[in-house]
């Protein structure tokens, strides 16, 4: 069975794309056939995997509007078990293109159906807003993973996201669950980071990952070289943290009932 996880937070700058890239790479290195879907018109997950967007003939946009088959859009990566479904700026036009179509919320889910059996994990990187693209990602996913930056007001934004989650479950995808909350940009030396971690665990017991993604220079450098951190600096704290996160997810999916949780 394919596990489809969307990485989402309506707030920007929380480590969403970094998490999508590096979780996908870590799962792939663990010999899980993995697909990274870039569902953000900025295409940062695409460039972060070393893809030259200017050379692409077709992207996720063409698949979602029905002009291309998903299997024809997949790109290979230096990791044999990892493929990328790229995005570029034309994805902005998806909302206009699909405005009057009844199936507009299900375009991504429909497109992925044909290739799902080829993968163990599909990781979807969402835009930092509640757009039609985010709705499509949540409709297609089994679970959402929420990166939470360890800074002031972090939990305030999380409440809005959980309201969105409840609406999606009620109206579009009743099977959507929360894979977990991931603390990012964590600096154990600061009181604020420790406070955010404590509050997250207090408000959302059992769904905050034990793994915390640290502030790490090498992790920030890797995208500019078009590499996941495992290929850029496998010994860095950032690489070790994402390997640990992948381990938590794999452990959760190998046990019953698993870690995925629903908040009503």
Short mmCIF file of C-alpha atoms in Angstrom, two decimals:
data_model
loop_
_atom_site.label_atom_id
_atom_site.label_comp_id
_atom_site.label_asym_id
_atom_site.label_seq_id
_atom_site.Cartn_x
_atom_site.Cartn_y
_atom_site.Cartn_z
CA UNK A 1 0.00 0.00 0.00
CA UNK A 2 1.28 3.45 -0.92
CA UNK A 3 1.62 5.98 1.90
CA UNK A 4 0.85 9.49 0.66
CA UNK A 5 2.04 12.28 2.95
CA UNK A 6 1.65 15.98 2.23
CA UNK A 7 4.01 18.42 3.93
CA UNK A 8 1.92 21.46 4.72
CA UNK A 9 1.69 24.60 6.77
CA UNK A 10 -0.19 27.73 5.74
CA UNK A 11 2.69 29.73 7.17
CA UNK A 12 5.81 30.20 5.07
CA UNK A 13 9.41 29.81 6.18
CA UNK A 14 8.85 26.81 8.44
CA UNK A 15 11.07 24.30 6.64
CA UNK A 16 8.31 22.74 4.56
CA UNK A 17 10.20 22.26 1.29
CA UNK A 18 13.39 21.32 3.13
CA UNK A 19 11.42 18.63 4.91
CA UNK A 20 9.74 17.38 1.73
CA UNK A 21 13.07 17.01 -0.08
CA UNK A 22 15.01 15.46 2.76
CA UNK A 23 12.29 13.17 4.07
CA UNK A 24 11.75 11.84 0.54
CA UNK A 25 15.50 11.28 0.12
CA UNK A 26 15.78 9.60 3.53
CA UNK A 27 12.92 7.21 2.79
CA UNK A 28 14.47 6.42 -0.58
CA UNK A 29 17.86 5.68 1.00
CA UNK A 30 15.99 3.29 3.31
CA UNK A 31 15.12 1.38 0.12
CA UNK A 32 11.55 2.62 -0.10
CA UNK A 33 10.40 3.50 -3.60
CA UNK A 34 9.59 7.18 -3.17
CA UNK A 35 8.08 9.95 -5.27
CA UNK A 36 8.52 13.63 -4.43
CA UNK A 37 5.66 15.69 -5.85
CA UNK A 38 6.32 19.44 -6.11
CA UNK A 39 2.89 21.07 -5.74
CA UNK A 40 4.22 24.60 -5.24
CA UNK A 41 4.43 26.99 -8.24
CA UNK A 42 7.72 28.32 -6.85
CA UNK A 43 9.20 24.94 -7.76
CA UNK A 44 11.74 24.99 -4.94
CA UNK A 45 11.51 21.25 -4.34
CA UNK A 46 12.23 20.78 -8.04
CA UNK A 47 15.36 22.95 -8.05
CA UNK A 48 16.36 21.56 -4.66
CA UNK A 49 16.67 18.17 -6.35
CA UNK A 50 18.96 19.58 -9.04
CA UNK A 51 16.38 19.88 -11.83
CA UNK A 52 16.86 22.69 -14.37
CA UNK A 53 13.29 23.96 -14.71
CA UNK A 54 14.06 25.81 -17.93
CA UNK A 55 14.69 22.49 -19.67
CA UNK A 56 11.34 20.93 -18.76
CA UNK A 57 8.80 20.36 -21.51
CA UNK A 58 5.94 19.46 -19.18
CA UNK A 59 5.38 19.62 -15.43
CA UNK A 60 2.81 18.81 -12.76
CA UNK A 61 0.56 21.51 -14.22
CA UNK A 62 0.13 19.59 -17.46
CA UNK A 63 -0.72 16.43 -15.58
CA UNK A 64 -3.27 18.11 -13.34
CA UNK A 65 -5.17 19.71 -16.22
CA UNK A 66 -5.18 16.43 -18.15
CA UNK A 67 -2.66 17.26 -20.86
CA UNK A 68 -0.02 14.73 -19.74
CA UNK A 69 0.11 11.33 -18.07
CA UNK A 70 1.81 11.21 -14.69
CA UNK A 71 4.22 8.44 -15.69
CA UNK A 72 5.57 10.66 -18.47
CA UNK A 73 6.38 13.49 -16.06
CA UNK A 74 8.59 11.57 -13.62
CA UNK A 75 12.26 12.49 -13.41
CA UNK A 76 15.10 10.31 -12.15
CA UNK A 77 17.42 11.48 -9.38
CA UNK A 78 20.88 10.39 -8.19
CA UNK A 79 19.08 8.12 -5.71
CA UNK A 80 17.75 5.13 -7.66
CA UNK A 81 14.65 4.71 -5.50
CA UNK A 82 13.64 8.39 -5.65
CA UNK A 83 11.79 10.14 -8.47
CA UNK A 84 10.52 13.71 -8.77
CA UNK A 85 7.33 15.06 -10.30
CA UNK A 86 8.43 18.65 -11.02
CA UNK A 87 6.63 21.98 -10.88
CA UNK A 88 7.25 25.38 -12.38
CA UNK A 89 5.62 28.81 -12.34
CA UNK A 90 2.86 27.84 -14.81
CA UNK A 91 1.27 25.87 -11.98
CA UNK A 92 -0.14 29.23 -10.83
CA UNK A 93 -2.55 28.94 -13.78
CA UNK A 94 -4.10 25.74 -12.42
CA UNK A 95 -6.76 27.57 -10.42
CA UNK A 96 -7.92 29.60 -13.41
CA UNK A 97 -7.85 26.57 -15.71
CA UNK A 98 -9.93 24.47 -13.32
CA UNK A 99 -12.22 27.17 -11.96
CA UNK A 100 -15.40 25.89 -13.60
CA UNK A 101 -14.64 22.17 -13.41
CA UNK A 102 -16.53 20.08 -10.89
CA UNK A 103 -13.51 17.82 -10.36
CA UNK A 104 -11.14 20.69 -9.51
CA UNK A 105 -10.46 19.47 -5.95
CA UNK A 106 -9.54 15.96 -7.08
CA UNK A 107 -7.22 16.64 -10.02
CA UNK A 108 -4.02 15.61 -8.21
CA UNK A 109 -5.59 12.51 -6.68
CA UNK A 110 -6.90 11.42 -10.08
CA UNK A 111 -3.54 12.00 -11.75
CA UNK A 112 -1.58 10.05 -9.13
CA UNK A 113 -3.90 7.03 -9.18
CA UNK A 114 -2.16 5.47 -12.18
CA UNK A 115 1.33 5.59 -10.64
CA UNK A 116 0.56 4.96 -6.96
CA UNK A 117 1.25 1.21 -7.17
CA UNK A 118 4.82 1.95 -8.28
CA UNK A 119 5.75 3.65 -4.99
CA UNK A 120 5.89 2.91 -1.29
CA UNK A 121 5.78 6.59 -0.37
CA UNK A 122 4.55 9.71 -2.13
CA UNK A 123 5.68 12.96 -0.47
CA UNK A 124 3.83 16.10 -1.58
CA UNK A 125 5.29 19.57 -1.03
CA UNK A 126 2.48 22.13 -0.68
CA UNK A 127 2.47 25.90 -1.23
CA UNK A 128 2.43 28.06 1.94
CA UNK A 129 -1.22 29.04 1.59
CA UNK A 130 -4.68 27.53 1.51
CA UNK A 131 -5.01 27.53 -2.26
CA UNK A 132 -6.73 25.11 -4.61
CA UNK A 133 -3.35 23.41 -4.97
CA UNK A 134 -3.17 22.79 -1.22
CA UNK A 135 -6.74 21.48 -1.23
CA UNK A 136 -5.74 19.08 -4.02
CA UNK A 137 -2.75 17.87 -2.01
CA UNK A 138 -4.89 17.29 1.08
CA UNK A 139 -7.51 15.52 -1.01
CA UNK A 140 -4.87 13.20 -2.47
CA UNK A 141 -2.99 12.47 0.76
CA UNK A 142 -3.50 9.85 3.44
CA UNK A 143 -1.87 12.06 6.05
CA UNK A 144 -0.42 15.51 6.58
CA UNK A 145 2.92 16.21 8.21
CA UNK A 146 3.12 19.67 9.76
CA UNK A 147 6.51 21.40 10.11
CA UNK A 148 6.43 23.78 13.08
CA UNK A 149 9.15 26.40 13.34
CA UNK A 150 10.39 26.86 16.89
CA UNK A 151 9.74 30.59 17.00
CA UNK A 152 7.23 33.05 18.45
CA UNK A 153 3.60 32.72 17.25
CA UNK A 154 4.27 29.24 15.85
CA UNK A 155 1.36 27.62 17.67
CA UNK A 156 -1.00 30.44 16.72
CA UNK A 157 -0.64 29.59 13.04
CA UNK A 158 -1.03 25.91 13.81
CA UNK A 159 -4.57 26.44 15.07
CA UNK A 160 -5.61 27.87 11.71
CA UNK A 161 -4.08 24.91 9.90
CA UNK A 162 -5.93 22.42 12.09
CA UNK A 163 -9.21 24.21 11.32
CA UNK A 164 -8.42 23.70 7.63
CA UNK A 165 -7.67 20.04 8.29
CA UNK A 166 -11.07 19.56 9.93
CA UNK A 167 -12.87 21.21 7.00
CA UNK A 168 -11.02 19.04 4.48
CA UNK A 169 -11.93 15.90 6.42
CA UNK A 170 -15.57 16.93 6.63
CA UNK A 171 -16.06 17.95 3.01
CA UNK A 172 -13.45 16.30 0.80
CA UNK A 173 -11.23 13.61 2.35
CA UNK A 174 -12.71 11.89 5.42
CA UNK A 175 -9.72 9.53 5.63
CA UNK A 176 -7.12 12.28 6.03
CA UNK A 177 -5.09 11.96 9.23
CA UNK A 178 -2.20 13.80 10.85
CA UNK A 179 1.07 11.93 10.46
CA UNK A 180 2.72 14.20 13.00
CA UNK A 181 4.02 17.63 13.93
CA UNK A 182 7.71 18.17 13.20
CA UNK A 183 9.66 20.78 15.14
CA UNK A 184 12.04 22.58 12.78
CA UNK A 185 14.83 25.15 13.15
CA UNK A 186 15.25 23.92 16.70
CA UNK A 187 18.06 25.45 18.75
CA UNK A 188 18.25 23.71 22.11
CA UNK A 189 20.35 26.57 23.47
CA UNK A 190 17.40 28.99 23.40
CA UNK A 191 14.59 29.18 25.92
CA UNK A 192 12.10 29.99 23.15
CA UNK A 193 12.79 26.79 21.22
CA UNK A 194 12.40 24.70 24.35
CA UNK A 195 9.20 26.56 25.23
CA UNK A 196 7.67 25.96 21.79
CA UNK A 197 8.59 22.27 22.01
CA UNK A 198 7.04 21.97 25.47
CA UNK A 199 3.84 23.75 24.41
CA UNK A 200 3.51 21.65 21.25
CA UNK A 201 3.80 18.44 23.25
CA UNK A 202 1.37 19.75 25.84
CA UNK A 203 -1.31 20.81 23.33
CA UNK A 204 -0.84 17.90 20.91
CA UNK A 205 0.31 14.88 22.91
CA UNK A 206 1.31 11.77 20.95
CA UNK A 207 1.57 13.48 17.54
CA UNK A 208 4.76 15.53 17.92
CA UNK A 209 7.72 13.64 16.47
CA UNK A 210 10.59 12.91 18.84
CA UNK A 211 12.93 14.04 16.07
CA UNK A 212 13.68 17.76 16.01
CA UNK A 213 15.28 19.34 12.95
CA UNK A 214 18.08 21.62 14.14
CA UNK A 215 19.23 24.91 12.75
CA UNK A 216 22.09 23.75 10.55
CA UNK A 217 24.20 25.69 8.06
CA UNK A 218 24.79 22.68 5.80
CA UNK A 219 21.06 22.00 5.64
CA UNK A 220 20.53 25.55 4.40
CA UNK A 221 23.32 25.28 1.82
CA UNK A 222 22.23 22.01 0.22
CA UNK A 223 19.37 23.35 -1.98
CA UNK A 224 21.67 25.82 -3.73
CA UNK A 225 23.70 22.81 -4.89
CA UNK A 226 20.57 20.96 -6.02
CA UNK A 227 21.07 18.16 -3.52
CA UNK A 228 19.25 16.71 -0.54
CA UNK A 229 21.34 16.96 2.59
CA UNK A 230 22.19 13.23 2.44
CA UNK A 231 24.07 13.79 -0.81
CA UNK A 232 25.56 17.12 0.24
CA UNK A 233 26.81 16.30 3.73
CA UNK A 234 25.64 12.95 5.04
CA UNK A 235 27.40 13.43 8.38
CA UNK A 236 25.79 16.78 9.21
CA UNK A 237 23.28 17.14 12.07
CA UNK A 238 20.58 17.96 9.51
CA UNK A 239 21.15 14.73 7.60
CA UNK A 240 21.13 12.65 10.76
CA UNK A 241 17.89 14.30 11.88
CA UNK A 242 16.03 13.53 8.65
CA UNK A 243 17.24 9.93 8.72
CA UNK A 244 15.88 9.74 12.26
CA UNK A 245 12.55 11.23 11.12
CA UNK A 246 12.27 8.68 8.32
CA UNK A 247 12.90 5.98 10.90
CA UNK A 248 10.03 7.26 13.05
CA UNK A 249 7.70 7.25 10.05
CA UNK A 250 8.74 3.78 8.96
CA UNK A 251 8.28 2.47 12.49
CA UNK A 252 4.82 4.03 12.64
CA UNK A 253 3.71 2.47 9.37
CA UNK A 254 4.99 -0.96 10.36
CA UNK A 255 2.95 -1.12 13.56
CA UNK A 256 -0.76 -1.11 14.29
CA UNK A 257 -2.61 1.17 14.58
CA UNK A 258 0.35 3.41 13.66
CA UNK A 259 1.10 6.97 14.70
CA UNK A 260 -1.32 8.76 12.37
CA UNK A 261 -3.94 10.60 14.34
CA UNK A 262 -7.23 12.31 13.65
CA UNK A 263 -8.23 15.47 15.46
CA UNK A 264 -11.98 15.99 15.48
#
